[in-house]
Short mmCIF file of C-alpha atoms and ligand atoms in Angstrom, two decimals:
data_model
loop_
_atom_site.label_atom_id
_atom_site.label_comp_id
_atom_site.label_asym_id
_atom_site.label_seq_id
_atom_site.Cartn_x
_atom_site.Cartn_y
_atom_site.Cartn_z
CA MET A 229 -13.18 -1.40 25.05
CA ARG A 230 -16.20 -0.39 27.18
CA LEU A 231 -15.93 -1.14 30.79
CA LEU A 232 -18.63 -1.31 33.02
CA ILE A 233 -18.83 -0.82 36.61
CA VAL A 234 -20.93 -2.01 39.64
CA GLY A 235 -20.94 -0.89 42.65
CA GLY A 236 -18.81 2.44 44.74
CA LEU A 237 -16.16 0.01 44.38
CA GLN A 238 -14.70 1.09 48.11
CA GLY A 239 -14.93 4.34 47.04
CA GLN A 240 -12.17 3.31 44.91
CA ILE A 241 -14.48 4.54 41.53
CA GLY A 242 -13.08 7.60 40.45
CA ALA A 243 -9.53 6.23 41.04
CA ALA A 244 -10.63 3.16 39.30
CA THR A 245 -12.88 4.67 36.57
CA LYS A 246 -9.89 7.42 35.84
CA ILE A 247 -7.26 4.49 34.66
CA ALA A 248 -9.64 2.96 33.40
CA MET A 249 -10.26 6.08 30.89
CA ASP A 250 -6.66 6.48 30.29
CA ARG A 251 -6.72 3.01 28.93
CA GLY A 252 -8.95 4.27 26.19
CA ALA A 253 -11.93 2.31 27.79
CA LYS A 254 -15.74 4.24 28.02
CA VAL A 255 -16.38 3.76 31.28
CA THR A 256 -19.89 3.02 32.81
CA HIS A 257 -21.76 3.16 35.61
CA ALA A 258 -24.05 0.63 37.32
CA ALA A 259 -25.18 1.75 41.41
CA ASP A 260 -25.88 -2.36 41.82
CA ILE A 261 -26.50 -5.09 40.25
CA ASP A 262 -30.01 -4.50 39.19
CA GLN A 263 -28.96 -1.33 37.19
CA ALA A 264 -26.00 -3.31 35.71
CA MET A 265 -28.56 -5.88 34.45
CA ALA A 266 -30.95 -3.27 33.22
CA GLU A 267 -27.71 -1.29 31.29
CA LEU A 268 -26.76 -4.55 29.85
CA ARG A 269 -30.43 -5.90 28.16
CA ASN A 270 -30.80 -2.41 26.60
CA GLY A 271 -28.11 -2.11 24.38
CA ARG A 272 -25.73 -0.35 26.28
CA GLY A 273 -22.79 -3.09 25.89
CA ALA A 274 -19.37 -4.25 27.71
CA ASP A 275 -16.18 -5.73 27.40
CA LEU A 276 -16.29 -6.49 30.70
CA VAL A 277 -17.62 -5.30 34.25
CA MET A 278 -15.33 -4.88 37.31
CA ALA A 279 -17.74 -5.58 39.79
CA ASP A 280 -17.78 -4.17 43.58
CA VAL A 281 -16.59 -7.90 46.33
CA THR A 282 -19.24 -6.33 48.62
CA LEU A 283 -22.41 -7.00 45.93
CA ASP A 284 -23.25 -10.80 45.38
CA ILE A 285 -21.04 -11.79 42.72
CA GLY A 286 -22.59 -14.83 42.65
CA ARG A 287 -25.82 -13.40 41.55
CA LEU A 288 -24.41 -11.29 39.37
CA VAL A 289 -22.48 -14.03 37.24
CA ARG A 290 -25.68 -16.13 37.95
CA ALA A 291 -27.58 -13.53 35.47
CA LEU A 292 -25.66 -12.60 32.96
CA ALA A 293 -25.58 -16.74 32.22
CA ALA A 294 -29.42 -16.88 33.06
CA GLU A 295 -30.36 -14.46 31.05
CA ARG A 296 -27.89 -15.32 27.96
CA ILE A 297 -25.30 -12.27 28.39
CA CYS A 298 -21.63 -13.52 27.28
CA THR A 299 -19.45 -10.66 29.20
CA PRO A 300 -16.62 -11.91 31.71
CA VAL A 301 -16.67 -10.48 35.79
CA VAL A 302 -13.99 -9.07 37.27
CA ALA A 303 -14.31 -8.66 41.10
CA CYS A 304 -13.18 -5.47 42.57
CA GLY A 305 -12.48 -5.31 46.67
CA ILE A 306 -9.70 -4.03 49.10
CA GLY A 307 -6.59 -5.61 49.00
CA THR A 308 -6.60 -7.59 52.60
CA ASP A 309 -10.19 -9.36 51.79
CA THR A 310 -8.91 -12.13 51.06
CA ARG A 311 -11.91 -14.81 52.16
CA ARG A 312 -14.59 -12.38 49.76
CA ALA A 313 -12.04 -12.62 46.68
CA VAL A 314 -12.06 -16.36 46.95
CA ASP A 315 -15.60 -16.71 47.07
CA ALA A 316 -16.00 -13.60 44.28
CA ILE A 317 -13.36 -16.30 42.57
CA ARG A 318 -15.81 -19.20 42.98
CA ALA A 319 -19.18 -17.59 42.91
CA GLY A 320 -17.60 -17.86 38.85
CA ALA A 321 -15.39 -13.85 38.61
CA LYS A 322 -12.90 -14.33 36.51
CA GLU A 323 -10.08 -11.88 38.37
CA TYR A 324 -9.77 -10.27 41.73
CA VAL A 325 -8.70 -7.06 41.57
CA PRO A 326 -7.51 -5.24 45.00
CA LEU A 327 -8.61 -1.63 45.39
CA PRO A 328 -7.29 0.77 45.65
CA PRO A 329 -6.49 -0.29 42.26
CA ASP A 330 -2.95 -0.66 40.55
CA PRO A 331 -2.53 1.72 36.84
CA GLU A 332 -0.48 -2.01 35.74
CA LEU A 333 -2.66 -4.48 36.77
CA ILE A 334 -6.02 -2.71 35.06
CA ALA A 335 -4.76 -1.96 31.49
CA ALA A 336 -3.37 -5.82 32.07
CA VAL A 337 -6.44 -7.13 33.50
CA LEU A 338 -8.73 -4.49 29.41
CA GLU A 339 -5.90 -5.81 27.98
CA ALA A 340 -6.02 -9.62 28.73
CA VAL A 341 -9.53 -8.61 27.55
CA ALA A 342 -10.04 -6.76 24.92
CA ASP A 343 -6.72 -7.83 23.71
CA GLU A 344 -6.65 -4.48 21.88
CA SER A 345 -3.49 -3.53 19.86
CA HIS A 346 -5.64 -3.16 16.81
CA GLN A 347 -1.79 -2.00 14.68
CA LEU A 348 -1.73 -3.07 11.61
CA ILE A 349 1.75 -3.02 10.49
CA HIS A 350 2.68 -3.83 7.00
CA GLU A 351 5.20 -3.47 4.32
CA ASP A 352 5.10 -6.19 1.84
CA GLU A 353 3.89 -5.80 -1.11
CA ALA A 354 1.51 -8.89 -0.99
CA MET A 355 -0.25 -6.70 2.13
CA THR A 356 -0.30 -3.72 0.69
CA ALA A 357 -2.43 -4.60 -2.70
CA VAL A 358 -4.42 -6.14 0.31
CA LEU A 359 -5.35 -2.99 2.64
CA LYS A 360 -5.73 -0.48 -1.32
CA LEU A 361 -8.53 -2.60 -1.56
CA ALA A 362 -10.17 -1.83 1.96
CA ASP A 363 -8.68 1.03 1.02
CA GLN A 364 -11.65 1.30 -1.47
CA VAL A 365 -14.28 -0.26 -0.68
CA ALA A 366 -14.59 1.25 2.72
CA GLY A 367 -16.57 3.61 2.82
CA SER A 368 -19.69 1.80 0.70
CA GLU A 369 -22.22 -0.12 2.46
CA ALA A 370 -20.92 -3.38 0.83
CA SER A 371 -20.50 -6.59 3.12
CA ILE A 372 -17.12 -8.45 3.15
CA LEU A 373 -15.99 -11.49 3.52
CA ILE A 374 -12.01 -11.29 4.80
CA THR A 375 -10.51 -15.33 4.08
CA GLY A 376 -7.11 -15.88 5.72
CA GLU A 377 -5.54 -19.11 6.94
CA SER A 378 -5.77 -18.50 11.69
CA GLY A 379 -3.69 -15.78 12.88
CA THR A 380 -3.61 -13.35 9.83
CA GLY A 381 -4.82 -10.57 11.32
CA LYS A 382 -8.32 -11.32 9.95
CA GLU A 383 -10.21 -9.65 12.77
CA VAL A 384 -7.08 -6.54 12.49
CA LEU A 385 -7.75 -6.00 8.89
CA ALA A 386 -11.96 -5.62 9.37
CA ARG A 387 -10.77 -3.30 12.45
CA TYR A 388 -9.55 -1.03 9.21
CA VAL A 389 -11.93 -1.28 7.17
CA HIS A 390 -14.48 -0.10 9.71
CA ARG A 391 -11.84 2.84 10.58
CA LYS A 392 -11.93 3.69 7.18
CA SER A 393 -15.58 3.45 6.22
CA ASN A 394 -17.95 6.58 7.27
CA ARG A 395 -19.09 4.48 10.42
CA ALA A 396 -15.73 4.73 12.38
CA GLU A 397 -17.51 6.75 15.07
CA ARG A 398 -20.22 4.61 15.51
CA PRO A 399 -20.14 1.14 17.63
CA PHE A 400 -17.09 -1.80 16.25
CA ILE A 401 -19.41 -4.38 17.54
CA SER A 402 -17.48 -8.70 16.80
CA VAL A 403 -19.08 -11.41 17.93
CA ASN A 404 -17.10 -14.98 17.54
CA CYS A 405 -19.96 -17.20 16.53
CA ALA A 406 -17.40 -20.57 16.95
CA ALA A 407 -17.19 -19.17 20.28
CA ILE A 408 -20.89 -18.79 22.32
CA PRO A 409 -23.02 -22.35 21.84
CA ASP A 410 -25.74 -22.23 19.07
CA ASN A 411 -28.33 -21.55 21.43
CA LEU A 412 -26.72 -19.01 23.18
CA LEU A 413 -25.85 -17.09 20.10
CA GLU A 414 -29.42 -16.02 19.16
CA SER A 415 -30.01 -14.13 22.18
CA GLU A 416 -26.35 -12.54 21.93
CA LEU A 417 -26.56 -11.81 18.41
CA PHE A 418 -30.70 -10.68 17.77
CA GLY A 419 -31.47 -10.35 21.66
CA HIS A 420 -34.07 -11.39 23.40
CA GLU A 421 -38.49 -10.62 24.70
CA LYS A 422 -38.96 -10.30 28.14
CA GLY A 423 -40.58 -14.56 29.09
CA ALA A 424 -38.54 -15.86 25.59
CA PHE A 425 -37.42 -18.60 27.89
CA THR A 426 -37.03 -20.12 31.62
CA GLY A 427 -34.53 -16.91 32.70
CA ALA A 428 -35.60 -14.69 29.95
CA VAL A 429 -36.96 -12.07 32.91
CA ALA A 430 -36.68 -9.33 30.68
CA ARG A 431 -35.90 -7.00 27.72
CA ARG A 432 -32.98 -7.73 26.13
CA ILE A 433 -30.99 -6.16 23.21
CA GLY A 434 -28.61 -8.32 21.03
CA LYS A 435 -25.25 -7.63 19.08
CA PHE A 436 -27.65 -6.12 15.58
CA GLU A 437 -29.66 -4.07 17.86
CA GLU A 438 -26.31 -2.64 19.27
CA ALA A 439 -24.20 -2.78 16.66
CA ASN A 440 -26.61 -0.06 14.76
CA GLY A 441 -25.61 2.63 12.22
CA GLY A 442 -22.37 0.64 12.65
CA THR A 443 -20.50 -2.16 12.48
CA LEU A 444 -21.10 -6.16 13.30
CA LEU A 445 -17.60 -8.47 12.97
CA LEU A 446 -19.10 -12.45 12.34
CA ASP A 447 -15.78 -14.05 13.16
CA GLU A 448 -16.16 -17.50 12.11
CA ILE A 449 -19.36 -17.43 10.13
CA SER A 450 -18.68 -20.50 8.81
CA GLU A 451 -19.35 -22.08 12.92
CA MET A 452 -23.48 -20.76 12.50
CA ASP A 453 -25.45 -23.54 12.36
CA ALA A 454 -28.12 -23.69 9.56
CA ARG A 455 -31.09 -22.09 11.33
CA LEU A 456 -29.34 -19.06 12.77
CA GLN A 457 -28.41 -19.04 9.05
CA ALA A 458 -31.55 -18.54 7.67
CA LYS A 459 -32.40 -16.09 10.10
CA LEU A 460 -29.18 -14.17 9.84
CA LEU A 461 -29.45 -14.08 5.80
CA ARG A 462 -32.89 -12.25 6.99
CA ALA A 463 -32.42 -9.62 8.88
CA ILE A 464 -29.63 -9.21 5.82
CA GLN A 465 -31.98 -8.66 3.20
CA GLU A 466 -35.02 -7.16 5.01
CA ARG A 467 -33.02 -5.05 6.91
CA GLU A 468 -34.24 -5.69 10.06
CA ILE A 469 -34.41 -8.49 12.48
CA ASP A 470 -36.22 -10.42 15.68
CA ARG A 471 -35.92 -10.70 18.75
CA VAL A 472 -36.46 -14.18 20.48
CA GLY A 473 -40.43 -14.62 21.44
CA GLY A 474 -40.71 -10.81 19.55
CA GLY A 475 -43.43 -9.99 18.05
CA LYS A 476 -43.19 -7.93 15.69
CA PRO A 477 -38.70 -7.53 13.37
CA VAL A 478 -37.18 -4.21 14.90
CA LYS A 479 -35.16 -2.33 12.01
CA VAL A 480 -31.29 -1.55 11.85
CA ASP A 481 -28.95 -0.73 9.82
CA ILE A 482 -25.65 -2.28 10.44
CA ARG A 483 -22.45 -2.62 7.53
CA ILE A 484 -21.31 -6.53 8.02
CA VAL A 485 -18.10 -7.91 7.54
CA ALA A 486 -17.76 -11.83 8.34
CA THR A 487 -14.40 -13.90 8.28
CA SER A 488 -13.73 -17.16 8.05
CA ASN A 489 -10.79 -19.24 7.90
CA ARG A 490 -12.31 -22.51 6.20
CA ASP A 491 -13.19 -22.07 2.27
CA LEU A 492 -17.29 -21.40 2.16
CA ALA A 493 -17.30 -22.56 -0.93
CA GLU A 494 -15.94 -25.76 0.02
CA ALA A 495 -18.58 -25.25 3.02
CA VAL A 496 -21.52 -24.93 -0.22
CA LYS A 497 -20.94 -28.38 -1.55
CA ARG A 498 -20.23 -30.08 1.80
CA GLY A 499 -23.58 -28.60 2.41
CA THR A 500 -23.11 -26.82 5.46
CA PHE A 501 -23.18 -23.25 4.28
CA ARG A 502 -25.49 -21.53 2.90
CA GLU A 503 -25.23 -20.24 -1.23
CA ASP A 504 -27.57 -17.94 -0.93
CA LEU A 505 -25.79 -16.19 2.26
CA LEU A 506 -22.16 -16.46 0.99
CA TYR A 507 -23.62 -14.94 -2.03
CA ARG A 508 -25.22 -11.54 0.51
CA LEU A 509 -21.28 -11.96 2.52
CA ASN A 510 -19.49 -11.74 0.14
CA VAL A 511 -19.78 -8.96 -1.87
CA VAL A 512 -16.21 -8.06 -1.05
CA ASN A 513 -12.88 -10.98 -0.54
CA LEU A 514 -11.01 -9.46 1.12
CA ARG A 515 -7.96 -12.33 0.75
CA LEU A 516 -5.08 -12.16 4.21
CA PRO A 517 -2.37 -14.42 2.67
CA ALA A 518 -0.04 -16.42 4.23
CA LEU A 519 2.75 -14.93 6.69
CA ARG A 520 5.03 -17.26 3.88
CA GLU A 521 3.52 -16.00 1.69
CA ARG A 522 5.04 -11.58 2.84
CA GLN A 523 8.27 -11.93 3.00
CA LYS A 524 8.70 -7.94 4.45
CA ASP A 525 5.97 -8.76 6.83
CA ILE A 526 8.01 -11.46 8.55
CA LEU A 527 10.43 -8.71 9.95
CA ALA A 528 8.69 -4.96 10.14
CA LEU A 529 6.46 -7.93 12.51
CA ALA A 530 9.23 -9.97 14.11
CA ARG A 531 10.98 -5.91 14.93
CA HIS A 532 7.66 -4.08 16.04
CA PHE A 533 6.59 -7.46 18.51
CA ALA A 534 10.45 -7.55 19.19
CA GLN A 535 9.50 -3.74 20.61
CA LYS A 536 6.18 -4.06 21.96
CA TYR A 537 6.84 -7.33 23.89
CA ALA A 538 10.71 -5.25 25.65
CA GLN A 539 8.04 -2.19 26.78
CA ALA A 540 5.40 -4.28 28.30
CA ASN A 541 7.93 -7.13 30.78
CA GLY A 542 10.03 -3.49 31.73
CA ALA A 543 13.05 -6.31 29.53
CA PRO A 544 15.52 -3.15 27.96
CA PHE A 545 14.26 -3.42 23.47
CA ARG A 546 16.86 -5.61 21.62
CA PRO A 547 17.30 -5.70 17.45
CA ILE A 548 16.96 -8.63 16.22
CA ALA A 549 20.76 -10.09 14.55
CA PRO A 550 21.15 -9.81 11.52
CA PRO A 551 21.12 -14.81 11.57
CA THR A 552 18.13 -14.39 13.22
CA GLU A 553 16.85 -12.19 10.44
CA ARG A 554 17.46 -15.14 8.69
CA LEU A 555 15.83 -17.86 11.08
CA LEU A 556 12.86 -16.19 10.73
CA LEU A 557 12.24 -16.16 6.53
CA SER A 558 13.11 -19.05 6.57
CA TYR A 559 10.42 -20.91 8.64
CA ALA A 560 6.50 -21.25 7.03
CA TRP A 561 4.79 -19.56 10.65
CA ARG A 562 1.75 -22.33 10.40
CA GLY A 563 0.28 -20.41 13.12
CA ASN A 564 1.15 -17.04 10.82
CA VAL A 565 1.20 -12.92 13.06
CA ARG A 566 0.15 -15.03 15.85
CA GLU A 567 2.99 -17.53 16.41
CA LEU A 568 5.47 -15.01 15.57
CA GLU A 569 3.49 -12.97 18.26
CA ASN A 570 4.00 -15.85 20.58
CA THR A 571 7.79 -16.50 19.00
CA MET A 572 9.06 -12.84 19.24
CA HIS A 573 6.79 -12.13 23.31
CA ARG A 574 9.47 -15.37 23.62
CA ALA A 575 12.60 -14.30 22.41
CA VAL A 576 11.81 -11.46 23.88
CA LEU A 577 11.88 -13.41 27.83
CA LEU A 578 14.15 -15.38 26.74
CA ALA A 579 17.20 -12.58 24.96
CA GLN A 580 20.31 -12.00 27.03
CA GLY A 581 23.17 -9.96 24.97
CA ALA A 582 23.29 -6.44 22.84
CA GLU A 583 21.08 -8.26 20.08
CA ILE A 584 17.81 -11.39 20.01
CA MET A 585 19.98 -13.85 18.35
CA PRO A 586 18.61 -17.61 17.23
CA GLU A 587 19.02 -18.96 20.16
CA ALA A 588 16.20 -17.59 21.32
CA ILE A 589 14.42 -18.05 18.89
CA ARG A 590 12.07 -21.49 20.59
CA LEU A 591 8.37 -23.43 20.14
CA PRO A 592 6.49 -23.69 22.74
CA ASP A 593 8.17 -26.10 24.48
CA GLY A 594 11.08 -24.86 24.41
CA THR A 595 13.47 -26.11 21.24
CA GLN A 596 14.97 -24.21 19.68
CA VAL A 597 13.48 -23.24 15.79
CA GLY A 598 16.63 -25.24 13.70
CA GLY A 599 16.15 -23.29 10.65
CA THR A 600 14.19 -26.66 9.31
CA SER A 601 14.32 -25.64 4.80
CA LEU A 602 10.09 -24.76 4.17
CA ALA A 603 9.70 -26.72 1.77
CA ALA A 604 9.87 -30.03 4.25
CA GLN A 605 7.38 -27.32 6.06
CA THR A 606 5.02 -27.40 4.17
CA GLY A 607 5.41 -30.83 3.24
CA ASP A 608 7.17 -30.31 -0.36
CA LEU A 609 7.67 -33.16 -2.00
CA SER A 610 10.46 -31.66 -4.57
CA GLY A 611 12.79 -31.47 -1.32
CA PRO A 612 15.74 -35.26 -1.29
CA VAL A 613 13.08 -37.70 -1.47
CA LYS A 614 14.76 -40.24 0.11
CA THR A 615 14.87 -37.94 2.72
CA ALA A 616 11.50 -37.66 2.73
CA VAL A 617 9.48 -41.49 2.47
CA GLU A 618 12.06 -41.92 5.56
CA THR A 619 10.64 -39.56 7.77
CA ALA A 620 7.33 -40.74 6.36
CA GLN A 621 8.62 -44.31 7.18
CA ALA A 622 9.64 -43.58 11.16
CA ALA A 623 6.39 -41.88 10.98
CA THR A 624 4.21 -44.85 10.18
CA ARG A 625 6.38 -47.27 11.93
CA SER A 626 6.15 -44.92 15.11
CA LEU A 627 2.49 -45.66 15.47
CA VAL A 628 1.46 -49.44 13.66
CA GLY A 629 0.56 -51.10 16.99
CA ARG A 630 -1.76 -48.05 18.58
CA THR A 631 -5.35 -47.53 18.39
CA VAL A 632 -6.58 -44.05 17.03
CA ALA A 633 -8.13 -43.24 19.56
CA ASP A 634 -4.23 -43.29 20.56
CA VAL A 635 -3.30 -41.34 17.80
CA GLU A 636 -5.92 -39.56 17.64
CA ARG A 637 -5.79 -38.12 21.42
CA ASP A 638 -2.12 -37.56 21.13
CA LEU A 639 -2.08 -35.04 17.36
CA ILE A 640 -4.25 -32.31 19.15
CA LEU A 641 -2.99 -32.14 22.32
CA ASP A 642 0.04 -31.37 20.81
CA THR A 643 -1.67 -29.49 18.35
CA LEU A 644 -3.24 -27.28 20.89
CA ASP A 645 0.28 -27.12 23.01
CA HIS A 646 1.90 -25.57 19.72
CA CYS A 647 -1.33 -23.67 19.78
CA LEU A 648 -0.38 -22.07 23.60
CA GLY A 649 -4.45 -23.38 24.30
CA ASN A 650 -5.36 -21.20 21.30
CA ARG A 651 -8.43 -23.88 20.17
CA THR A 652 -9.25 -21.98 17.21
CA HIS A 653 -6.10 -22.04 15.53
CA ALA A 654 -5.68 -26.15 17.20
CA ALA A 655 -9.09 -26.80 15.51
CA ASN A 656 -7.65 -24.93 13.00
CA ILE A 657 -4.96 -26.90 11.71
CA LEU A 658 -6.24 -30.20 12.74
CA GLY A 659 -9.13 -29.10 10.29
CA ILE A 660 -11.48 -30.65 12.85
CA SER A 661 -14.45 -27.79 13.56
CA ILE A 662 -14.02 -25.55 16.51
CA ARG A 663 -16.87 -27.63 18.97
CA THR A 664 -15.76 -31.44 17.93
CA LEU A 665 -12.65 -30.49 19.36
CA ARG A 666 -14.30 -28.49 22.47
CA ASN A 667 -15.92 -31.80 23.06
CA LYS A 668 -12.88 -34.17 22.79
CA LEU A 669 -10.95 -31.33 25.28
CA ARG A 670 -14.04 -32.83 27.82
CA GLU A 671 -13.46 -36.25 26.80
CA TYR A 672 -9.63 -35.90 27.55
CA GLY A 673 -10.27 -34.10 30.84
CA ASP A 674 -13.19 -35.94 32.59
CA ALA A 675 -10.41 -38.87 31.78
CA GLY A 676 -8.51 -36.93 34.33
CA LEU A 677 -6.46 -36.15 31.14
CA GLN A 678 -3.78 -32.41 31.41
CA VAL A 679 -5.18 -30.00 28.07
CA PRO A 680 -3.75 -27.03 28.35
CA GLN A 681 -5.67 -23.46 28.60
CA PRO A 682 -5.55 -20.73 26.41
CA GLY A 683 -1.86 -18.95 26.67
CA GLU A 684 -0.54 -22.47 28.30
CA THR A 685 1.09 -25.42 27.23
CA ARG A 686 1.68 -28.94 29.41
CA LEU A 687 4.72 -28.17 28.93
CA ALA A 688 5.49 -24.89 30.44
CA GLY A 689 6.64 -24.99 33.87
N1 LIG B 715 -0.84 -6.29 10.45
C1 LIG B 715 -0.30 -6.85 11.84
N2 LIG B 715 -0.15 -5.82 12.72
C2 LIG B 715 0.09 -5.77 14.12
N3 LIG B 715 -0.47 -7.32 14.84
C3 LIG B 715 -1.05 -7.90 14.05
C4 LIG B 715 -1.07 -8.21 12.19
N4 LIG B 715 -1.96 -8.93 11.77
C5 LIG B 715 -2.29 -9.72 12.91
N5 LIG B 715 -2.28 -9.26 14.43
C6 LIG B 715 -1.44 -9.71 15.43
O1 LIG B 715 -1.81 -10.68 15.12
C7 LIG B 715 -2.94 -11.57 16.23
C8 LIG B 715 -3.36 -12.60 15.26
O2 LIG B 715 -4.55 -12.12 14.63
P1 LIG B 715 -6.27 -11.58 14.36
O3 LIG B 715 -6.14 -11.76 15.70
O4 LIG B 715 -6.41 -10.44 13.52
O5 LIG B 715 -6.40 -12.94 13.88
P2 LIG B 715 -7.16 -13.99 13.01
O6 LIG B 715 -6.58 -13.81 10.94
O7 LIG B 715 -8.53 -12.71 13.04
O8 LIG B 715 -6.38 -15.56 13.40
P3 LIG B 715 -8.04 -16.91 13.51
O9 LIG B 715 -8.29 -16.62 12.72
O10 LIG B 715 -7.29 -17.77 15.04
O11 LIG B 715 -9.26 -16.00 14.02
C9 LIG B 715 -3.07 -10.69 17.04
O12 LIG B 715 -3.13 -10.62 18.09
C10 LIG B 715 -2.89 -9.35 16.55
O13 LIG B 715 -2.63 -8.37 17.17
MG1 LIG B 716 -10.41 -13.80 14.49
#
């Protein structure tokens, strides 16, 4: 986690720096907006910018947008300065942190941005086998493709590979190819030269150069468009990149790890992913099993999360009661580790008494997980056929008379609720691209419907 502090933070710069460093962040300082922009352009990137509220936050946010630098900004000021706080948020700051800095608040902000618990918990043999392969290839320079359903821990595994590699002391830089629009992604990856487009007032170093000597994680690579795929292929083959608007190529020394929760071979067949790029990326394939395929991990992870969230919420630690364990083991966990993590977080908040009882295991909307059988949840028809047919009939009956657009909207919004607003996860379950999902959500938002934001559901009170 790299933090860039801009301005004097009204005399609190020392305190804020210390708190952030105690939490493991690397901190750099810039005196003003111009110096901050220079830092960010030069590849000394940051995951978060903390700016003094007395600076022109609007100007900073606009400069970042104009130069296509996707780094969130948090404004800091003395607590009573509400006028300025409101202005900063209006100007595009993600948060307002009052000064003097509160360690818990700074920690929460850092965590929200970085979500930096990279611990990899495992107990199941299926997972041990994957890690053994990861250990074997980590030290090599081979590109690695990590595949697995959404929420299985692909990013966690990518960081594990980096930690075990000879590049561990060098940067680990991750780019989410699905979250950044195509036209911005090119600059994000390859950087640009001054004058490359309106707004490019100076040279900007991209993630490839920033990760030089280290590992570059290309997250959700299947979402990259054809032109960028070609450019990426060249970067991997030639070990050099072209900045946007740049005249001559720049040498880079990078280990690439890519992730995908779509079947890339299938994408090649459909013509949406280059076959030659797939071969380059897929020198080694680490396939993460779904959580339901590693039963021992379910309990190991559940205990880990119960502990983690008790601590984070200042709640007493409660062990998981045996009937609760049976319930957790019988559930299908379609959202994998992420769903289990969210469920255990809720359970910690809902639990009363000495142990976490089955009543505390609930879906995001508050309904209790009833211990539906794995077969029913995965659509396995080997169960009682009559029930399956009846269920299907009941489902279609309630659909007849409704338009496709109507049903589609309900399905999309309900799925998004189920995923606590997580777009990537929802798109995955729905089998549509994240871009299609975003377009649909924009449509619904424009029509005045309530669209769950990341981390929330429409039903939560
Ligand atoms: N083995 C593990 N030990 C501890 N936490 C884990 C483990 N695997 C996953 N997690 C946690 O589960 C969540 C999802 O993990 P991660 O983001 O790596 O999944 P992903 O496969 O990249 O998901 P997506 O496809 O949605 O991007 C994270 O909060 C991560 O910390
Ligand atoms: Mg991921």
